[in-house]
PDB file of C-alpha atoms in Angstrom:
ATOM      1  CA  GLN A  56     151.978  89.925 135.136  1.00 90.00           C
ATOM      2  CA  LEU A  57     149.537  87.055 135.159  1.00 93.00           C
ATOM      3  CA  GLN A  58     150.289  84.301 137.651  1.00 96.00           C
ATOM      4  CA  LEU A  59     148.472  81.035 138.221  1.00 97.00           C
ATOM      5  CA  GLN A  60     148.983  78.812 141.243  1.00 97.00           C
ATOM      6  CA  GLU A  61     147.535  75.357 141.766  1.00 98.00           C
ATOM      7  CA  SER A  62     146.641  74.009 145.194  1.00 97.00           C
ATOM      8  CA  GLY A  63     145.194  70.762 146.442  1.00 94.00           C
ATOM      9  CA  PRO A  64     146.016  67.418 148.062  1.00 94.00           C
ATOM     10  CA  GLY A  65     149.159  65.678 146.972  1.00 93.00           C
ATOM     11  CA  LEU A  66     147.829  62.222 147.834  1.00 97.00           C
ATOM     12  CA  VAL A  67     144.405  60.785 147.120  1.00 97.00           C
ATOM     13  CA  LYS A  68     143.053  57.283 147.682  1.00 97.00           C
ATOM     14  CA  PRO A  69     141.652  55.212 144.811  1.00 97.00           C
ATOM     15  CA  SER A  70     137.931  55.743 144.136  1.00 97.00           C
ATOM     16  CA  GLU A  71     137.979  59.140 145.850  1.00 97.00           C
ATOM     17  CA  THR A  72     137.436  62.566 144.300  1.00 98.00           C
ATOM     18  CA  VAL A  73     140.340  64.972 143.947  1.00 97.00           C
ATOM     19  CA  SER A  74     139.668  68.700 144.041  1.00 98.00           C
ATOM     20  CA  LEU A  75     142.212  71.229 142.823  1.00 98.00           C
ATOM     21  CA  THR A  76     142.058  75.007 142.776  1.00 98.00           C
ATOM     22  CA  CYS A  77     143.857  77.486 140.576  1.00 98.00           C
ATOM     23  CA  SER A  78     144.320  80.942 142.061  1.00 98.00           C
ATOM     24  CA  VAL A  79     144.805  83.702 139.517  1.00 96.00           C
ATOM     25  CA  SER A  80     146.626  86.967 140.188  1.00 96.00           C
ATOM     26  CA  GLY A  81     147.604  89.808 137.897  1.00 94.00           C
ATOM     27  CA  GLY A  82     144.427  89.420 135.881  1.00 91.00           C
ATOM     28  CA  SER A  83     140.704  88.879 136.315  1.00 90.00           C
ATOM     29  CA  ILE A  84     138.806  85.739 135.398  1.00 90.00           C
ATOM     30  CA  SER A  85     135.543  87.674 135.362  1.00 86.00           C
ATOM     31  CA  GLY A  86     134.765  89.105 131.974  1.00 76.00           C
ATOM     32  CA  SER A  87     137.869  87.569 130.460  1.00 81.00           C
ATOM     33  CA  THR A  88     137.894  86.590 126.811  1.00 87.00           C
ATOM     34  CA  TYR A  89     140.275  83.754 127.616  1.00 93.00           C
ATOM     35  CA  TYR A  90     139.662  80.150 128.520  1.00 95.00           C
ATOM     36  CA  TRP A  91     140.789  78.773 131.873  1.00 96.00           C
ATOM     37  CA  GLY A  92     141.883  75.191 131.642  1.00 97.00           C
ATOM     38  CA  TRP A  93     143.365  72.150 133.308  1.00 98.00           C
ATOM     39  CA  ILE A  94     146.034  69.922 131.807  1.00 98.00           C
ATOM     40  CA  ARG A  95     147.804  66.938 133.300  1.00 98.00           C
ATOM     41  CA  GLN A  96     151.036  65.075 132.662  1.00 97.00           C
ATOM     42  CA  PRO A  97     151.697  61.613 134.117  1.00 97.00           C
ATOM     43  CA  PRO A  98     155.296  61.117 135.208  1.00 95.00           C
ATOM     44  CA  GLY A  99     157.522  60.658 132.186  1.00 93.00           C
ATOM     45  CA  LYS A 100     154.616  60.975 129.749  1.00 95.00           C
ATOM     46  CA  GLY A 101     152.984  63.581 127.561  1.00 95.00           C
ATOM     47  CA  LEU A 102     150.454  66.317 128.139  1.00 97.00           C
ATOM     48  CA  GLU A 103     146.710  65.704 128.254  1.00 97.00           C
ATOM     49  CA  TRP A 104     144.027  68.368 128.158  1.00 98.00           C
ATOM     50  CA  ILE A 105     141.382  67.759 130.824  1.00 98.00           C
ATOM     51  CA  GLY A 106     139.002  70.605 130.150  1.00 98.00           C
ATOM     52  CA  SER A 107     138.442  74.356 130.117  1.00 97.00           C
ATOM     53  CA  ILE A 108     135.880  76.893 131.203  1.00 95.00           C
ATOM     54  CA  TYR A 109     134.964  80.076 129.366  1.00 91.00           C
ATOM     55  CA  ASN A 110     132.970  83.134 130.141  1.00 75.00           C
ATOM     56  CA  ARG A 111     132.200  81.986 133.668  1.00 68.00           C
ATOM     57  CA  GLY A 112     130.104  79.032 132.737  1.00 83.00           C
ATOM     58  CA  ASN A 113     130.698  77.397 129.387  1.00 92.00           C
ATOM     59  CA  THR A 114     132.657  74.222 129.931  1.00 95.00           C
ATOM     60  CA  TYR A 115     134.519  71.993 127.502  1.00 96.00           C
ATOM     61  CA  TYR A 116     135.834  68.603 128.537  1.00 97.00           C
ATOM     62  CA  ASN A 117     138.081  65.904 127.140  1.00 97.00           C
ATOM     63  CA  PRO A 118     135.604  63.249 125.957  1.00 96.00           C
ATOM     64  CA  SER A 119     137.651  60.499 127.586  1.00 96.00           C
ATOM     65  CA  LEU A 120     137.345  62.169 131.014  1.00 97.00           C
ATOM     66  CA  LYS A 121     134.028  63.955 130.682  1.00 97.00           C
ATOM     67  CA  SER A 122     132.044  61.599 132.885  1.00 97.00           C
ATOM     68  CA  ARG A 123     134.401  62.230 135.833  1.00 98.00           C
ATOM     69  CA  VAL A 124     135.322  65.902 135.453  1.00 98.00           C
ATOM     70  CA  THR A 125     133.765  69.135 136.669  1.00 98.00           C
ATOM     71  CA  ILE A 126     135.364  72.544 136.183  1.00 97.00           C
ATOM     72  CA  SER A 127     133.915  75.591 137.885  1.00 95.00           C
ATOM     73  CA  VAL A 128     134.768  79.220 138.526  1.00 94.00           C
ATOM     74  CA  ASP A 129     134.571  81.373 141.652  1.00 93.00           C
ATOM     75  CA  THR A 130     134.865  84.921 140.348  1.00 90.00           C
ATOM     76  CA  SER A 131     134.669  86.401 143.870  1.00 92.00           C
ATOM     77  CA  LYS A 132     137.953  84.673 144.696  1.00 95.00           C
ATOM     78  CA  ASN A 133     139.405  84.886 141.174  1.00 94.00           C
ATOM     79  CA  GLN A 134     139.830  81.127 141.204  1.00 96.00           C
ATOM     80  CA  PHE A 135     138.745  78.171 139.133  1.00 96.00           C
ATOM     81  CA  SER A 136     138.601  74.577 140.206  1.00 97.00           C
ATOM     82  CA  LEU A 137     138.797  70.995 138.996  1.00 98.00           C
ATOM     83  CA  ARG A 138     137.013  67.991 140.450  1.00 98.00           C
ATOM     84  CA  LEU A 139     137.969  64.548 139.188  1.00 98.00           C
ATOM     85  CA  SER A 140     135.987  61.671 140.614  1.00 97.00           C
ATOM     86  CA  SER A 141     136.590  57.942 140.969  1.00 97.00           C
ATOM     87  CA  VAL A 142     140.341  58.295 140.636  1.00 98.00           C
ATOM     88  CA  THR A 143     142.679  55.390 139.970  1.00 98.00           C
ATOM     89  CA  ALA A 144     146.447  55.033 139.812  1.00 97.00           C
ATOM     90  CA  ALA A 145     146.208  56.037 136.140  1.00 97.00           C
ATOM     91  CA  ASP A 146     145.200  59.524 137.295  1.00 98.00           C
ATOM     92  CA  THR A 147     148.552  60.060 139.010  1.00 98.00           C
ATOM     93  CA  ALA A 148     150.035  63.104 137.289  1.00 98.00           C
ATOM     94  CA  VAL A 149     151.205  66.679 137.558  1.00 97.00           C
ATOM     95  CA  TYR A 150     148.062  68.788 137.202  1.00 98.00           C
ATOM     96  CA  SER A 151     148.514  72.279 135.790  1.00 98.00           C
ATOM     97  CA  CYS A 152     146.133  75.137 135.284  1.00 98.00           C
ATOM     98  CA  ALA A 153     146.464  77.538 132.392  1.00 97.00           C
ATOM     99  CA  ARG A 154     144.950  80.519 130.651  1.00 96.00           C
ATOM    100  CA  HIS A 155     144.612  80.122 126.910  1.00 95.00           C
ATOM    101  CA  GLY A 156     142.785  81.202 123.837  1.00 91.00           C
ATOM    102  CA  TRP A 157     141.155  78.840 121.393  1.00 90.00           C
ATOM    103  CA  GLY A 158     144.256  78.408 119.302  1.00 86.00           C
ATOM    104  CA  SER A 159     144.986  82.043 118.643  1.00 87.00           C
ATOM    105  CA  SER A 160     147.138  83.103 121.563  1.00 89.00           C
ATOM    106  CA  ASP A 161     149.802  82.081 124.029  1.00 91.00           C
ATOM    107  CA  TRP A 162     149.187  79.811 126.960  1.00 95.00           C
ATOM    108  CA  ASP A 163     150.062  80.997 130.455  1.00 95.00           C
ATOM    109  CA  TRP A 164     150.757  78.116 132.830  1.00 96.00           C
ATOM    110  CA  GLY A 165     150.843  77.486 136.540  1.00 97.00           C
ATOM    111  CA  GLN A 166     153.790  75.549 137.925  1.00 96.00           C
ATOM    112  CA  GLY A 167     151.726  72.394 138.366  1.00 97.00           C
ATOM    113  CA  THR A 168     151.028  70.198 141.365  1.00 97.00           C
ATOM    114  CA  LEU A 169     151.681  66.472 141.649  1.00 97.00           C
ATOM    115  CA  VAL A 170     148.683  64.357 142.572  1.00 98.00           C
ATOM    116  CA  THR A 171     149.424  60.772 143.505  1.00 98.00           C
ATOM    117  CA  VAL A 172     146.650  58.206 143.708  1.00 98.00           C
ATOM    118  CA  SER A 173     147.583  55.499 146.162  1.00 96.00           C
ATOM    119  CA  SER A 174     146.083  53.640 149.086  1.00 95.00           C
TER     120      SER A 174
ATOM    121  CA  GLN B 238     138.437  59.592 119.456  1.00 84.00           C
ATOM    122  CA  THR B 239     140.693  62.203 117.883  1.00 90.00           C
ATOM    123  CA  VAL B 240     144.361  61.194 117.951  1.00 94.00           C
ATOM    124  CA  VAL B 241     147.177  63.611 117.076  1.00 97.00           C
ATOM    125  CA  THR B 242     150.358  61.991 115.822  1.00 97.00           C
ATOM    126  CA  GLN B 243     153.947  63.191 116.162  1.00 98.00           C
ATOM    127  CA  GLU B 244     157.293  61.555 115.557  1.00 97.00           C
ATOM    128  CA  PRO B 245     158.389  60.042 118.894  1.00 97.00           C
ATOM    129  CA  SER B 246     161.929  61.209 118.424  1.00 97.00           C
ATOM    130  CA  PHE B 247     164.115  63.140 116.025  1.00 97.00           C
ATOM    131  CA  SER B 248     167.755  64.054 115.829  1.00 97.00           C
ATOM    132  CA  VAL B 249     169.426  67.083 114.260  1.00 97.00           C
ATOM    133  CA  SER B 250     173.010  68.259 114.021  1.00 97.00           C
ATOM    134  CA  PRO B 251     173.967  71.629 115.472  1.00 97.00           C
ATOM    135  CA  GLY B 252     173.335  74.255 112.832  1.00 97.00           C
ATOM    136  CA  GLY B 253     171.068  71.937 110.895  1.00 97.00           C
ATOM    137  CA  THR B 254     167.420  72.174 109.950  1.00 98.00           C
ATOM    138  CA  VAL B 255     164.686  69.864 111.184  1.00 97.00           C
ATOM    139  CA  THR B 256     160.962  69.686 110.499  1.00 98.00           C
ATOM    140  CA  LEU B 257     158.668  68.081 113.050  1.00 98.00           C
ATOM    141  CA  THR B 258     155.166  67.153 111.957  1.00 98.00           C
ATOM    142  CA  CYS B 259     151.733  66.891 113.537  1.00 98.00           C
ATOM    143  CA  GLY B 260     149.011  64.817 111.930  1.00 97.00           C
ATOM    144  CA  LEU B 261     145.645  63.223 112.549  1.00 96.00           C
ATOM    145  CA  THR B 262     144.984  59.505 112.408  1.00 94.00           C
ATOM    146  CA  SER B 263     141.750  60.403 110.671  1.00 90.00           C
ATOM    147  CA  GLY B 264     141.742  63.325 108.306  1.00 92.00           C
ATOM    148  CA  SER B 265     144.006  66.243 107.473  1.00 96.00           C
ATOM    149  CA  VAL B 266     145.299  69.056 109.630  1.00 97.00           C
ATOM    150  CA  SER B 267     144.309  72.505 108.399  1.00 96.00           C
ATOM    151  CA  THR B 268     144.603  76.079 109.579  1.00 96.00           C
ATOM    152  CA  GLY B 269     141.122  75.583 110.993  1.00 95.00           C
ATOM    153  CA  HIS B 270     142.724  73.444 113.696  1.00 96.00           C
ATOM    154  CA  SER B 271     144.846  76.475 114.724  1.00 96.00           C
ATOM    155  CA  PRO B 272     147.951  74.319 115.330  1.00 97.00           C
ATOM    156  CA  ASN B 273     150.000  75.352 118.335  1.00 97.00           C
ATOM    157  CA  TRP B 274     153.499  74.195 119.158  1.00 98.00           C
ATOM    158  CA  PHE B 275     155.005  74.047 122.636  1.00 97.00           C
ATOM    159  CA  HIS B 276     158.357  72.986 123.909  1.00 96.00           C
ATOM    160  CA  GLN B 277     159.058  71.593 127.341  1.00 97.00           C
ATOM    161  CA  THR B 278     162.286  70.664 129.048  1.00 94.00           C
ATOM    162  CA  PRO B 279     162.073  68.150 131.922  1.00 89.00           C
ATOM    163  CA  GLY B 280     160.738  69.662 135.123  1.00 89.00           C
ATOM    164  CA  GLN B 281     159.662  72.876 133.421  1.00 93.00           C
ATOM    165  CA  THR B 282     156.299  74.191 132.320  1.00 94.00           C
ATOM    166  CA  PRO B 283     155.573  74.127 128.588  1.00 95.00           C
ATOM    167  CA  ARG B 284     156.307  77.274 126.593  1.00 95.00           C
ATOM    168  CA  THR B 285     154.377  78.379 123.531  1.00 95.00           C
ATOM    169  CA  LEU B 286     156.465  78.608 120.373  1.00 97.00           C
ATOM    170  CA  ILE B 287     153.807  78.934 117.681  1.00 97.00           C
ATOM    171  CA  TYR B 288     150.058  79.540 117.651  1.00 96.00           C
ATOM    172  CA  SER B 289     147.512  79.915 114.878  1.00 96.00           C
ATOM    173  CA  THR B 290     149.620  77.693 112.610  1.00 97.00           C
ATOM    174  CA  ASN B 291     152.470  80.127 112.028  1.00 97.00           C
ATOM    175  CA  THR B 292     152.443  83.007 114.535  1.00 97.00           C
ATOM    176  CA  ARG B 293     155.517  83.073 116.736  1.00 97.00           C
ATOM    177  CA  SER B 294     154.980  83.764 120.393  1.00 95.00           C
ATOM    178  CA  SER B 295     156.653  86.841 121.837  1.00 93.00           C
ATOM    179  CA  GLY B 296     160.381  86.358 122.244  1.00 94.00           C
ATOM    180  CA  VAL B 297     160.591  83.229 120.092  1.00 96.00           C
ATOM    181  CA  PRO B 298     163.451  83.510 117.588  1.00 95.00           C
ATOM    182  CA  ASP B 299     162.610  83.501 113.899  1.00 95.00           C
ATOM    183  CA  ARG B 300     164.494  80.263 113.332  1.00 96.00           C
ATOM    184  CA  PHE B 301     161.283  78.610 114.587  1.00 98.00           C
ATOM    185  CA  SER B 302     158.509  78.600 112.018  1.00 98.00           C
ATOM    186  CA  GLY B 303     155.148  76.906 111.664  1.00 97.00           C
ATOM    187  CA  SER B 304     153.289  75.844 108.570  1.00 97.00           C
ATOM    188  CA  ILE B 305     150.961  73.320 106.979  1.00 98.00           C
ATOM    189  CA  LEU B 306     152.827  70.768 104.867  1.00 97.00           C
ATOM    190  CA  GLY B 307     150.510  68.529 102.932  1.00 95.00           C
ATOM    191  CA  ASN B 308     148.005  67.151 105.386  1.00 96.00           C
ATOM    192  CA  LYS B 309     150.018  67.924 108.522  1.00 98.00           C
ATOM    193  CA  ALA B 310     151.102  70.863 110.617  1.00 98.00           C
ATOM    194  CA  ALA B 311     154.834  71.366 110.740  1.00 98.00           C
ATOM    195  CA  LEU B 312     157.379  73.036 112.977  1.00 98.00           C
ATOM    196  CA  THR B 313     160.686  73.844 111.306  1.00 98.00           C
ATOM    197  CA  ILE B 314     163.791  74.746 113.264  1.00 98.00           C
ATOM    198  CA  THR B 315     166.626  76.208 111.239  1.00 97.00           C
ATOM    199  CA  GLY B 316     170.130  76.575 112.620  1.00 97.00           C
ATOM    200  CA  ALA B 317     169.468  74.182 115.493  1.00 97.00           C
ATOM    201  CA  GLN B 318     171.232  74.976 118.727  1.00 96.00           C
ATOM    202  CA  ALA B 319     172.122  72.783 121.682  1.00 95.00           C
ATOM    203  CA  ASP B 320     169.458  74.331 123.877  1.00 93.00           C
ATOM    204  CA  ASP B 321     166.782  73.393 121.334  1.00 96.00           C
ATOM    205  CA  GLU B 322     167.091  69.876 122.717  1.00 96.00           C
ATOM    206  CA  SER B 323     163.671  69.436 124.274  1.00 96.00           C
ATOM    207  CA  ASN B 324     160.266  67.827 123.981  1.00 97.00           C
ATOM    208  CA  TYR B 325     158.010  69.430 121.386  1.00 98.00           C
ATOM    209  CA  TYR B 326     154.232  69.135 121.565  1.00 98.00           C
ATOM    210  CA  CYS B 327     151.688  69.917 118.915  1.00 97.00           C
ATOM    211  CA  VAL B 328     148.172  70.957 119.943  1.00 97.00           C
ATOM    212  CA  LEU B 329     145.107  70.978 117.730  1.00 97.00           C
ATOM    213  CA  TYR B 330     141.704  72.525 118.388  1.00 96.00           C
ATOM    214  CA  THR B 331     139.002  70.172 117.196  1.00 94.00           C
ATOM    215  CA  GLY B 332     135.293  69.570 117.503  1.00 90.00           C
ATOM    216  CA  SER B 333     136.196  67.188 120.338  1.00 89.00           C
ATOM    217  CA  GLY B 334     138.127  69.861 122.172  1.00 95.00           C
ATOM    218  CA  ILE B 335     141.844  70.440 122.595  1.00 97.00           C
ATOM    219  CA  VAL B 336     144.053  67.524 121.659  1.00 97.00           C
ATOM    220  CA  PHE B 337     147.761  67.256 122.429  1.00 97.00           C
ATOM    221  CA  GLY B 338     150.062  65.149 120.352  1.00 97.00           C
ATOM    222  CA  GLY B 339     152.257  62.632 122.092  1.00 97.00           C
ATOM    223  CA  GLY B 340     155.308  64.841 121.720  1.00 97.00           C
ATOM    224  CA  THR B 341     158.615  64.585 119.868  1.00 98.00           C
ATOM    225  CA  ARG B 342     161.850  64.256 121.749  1.00 97.00           C
ATOM    226  CA  LEU B 343     164.403  66.314 119.787  1.00 97.00           C
ATOM    227  CA  THR B 344     168.066  65.550 120.249  1.00 97.00           C
ATOM    228  CA  VAL B 345     170.732  67.955 119.000  1.00 96.00           C
ATOM    229  CA  LEU B 346     174.003  66.147 118.380  1.00 91.00           C
TER     230      LEU B 346
END
């Protein structure tokens, strides 16, 4: 059974870069026909797609975040990562990783990790 | 910027039928957007109900159905039950990427 687990710092200072990793078990990222994505949800608010990576290198980003986001894959560790730069309090959210298709399949989600931006 | 619209809240009586919709501020929703529907209870991860407009995810009861109604995607729940009370999110796949709607808070009372 596919499992995804996010890891990273729970607290980040404003203007810094937050780096999160999603470890995948029960399935291989390498050669997968799925997308591997990041989604966030500010406390008490809705879901926002951050971006996804496909086929080891093709990346797709939310236009509103594109200038600050980098998603990459480490197939040797079966992990993919998110870097979000120049964070502000508005970036405080639960960040979740997921495996998904492009509309034509289920999403499999990690449990999510809360990232708080505060000095 | 692509904005996906949903009703902020909706109420249905137990046993009743409710249709939630998912639109675009600019343009019409079509099957080409592959509408997905998720539901999420507080503190839980989202769960896929519908993908590709009208395909139910494994284990989802057939009282949940997806469709295109006019220029919007729609999620219809028939025979609403108390545990259907949840937040429902629509997702569209666009040229700008994946766009989530703001969600509909469904109350069953």
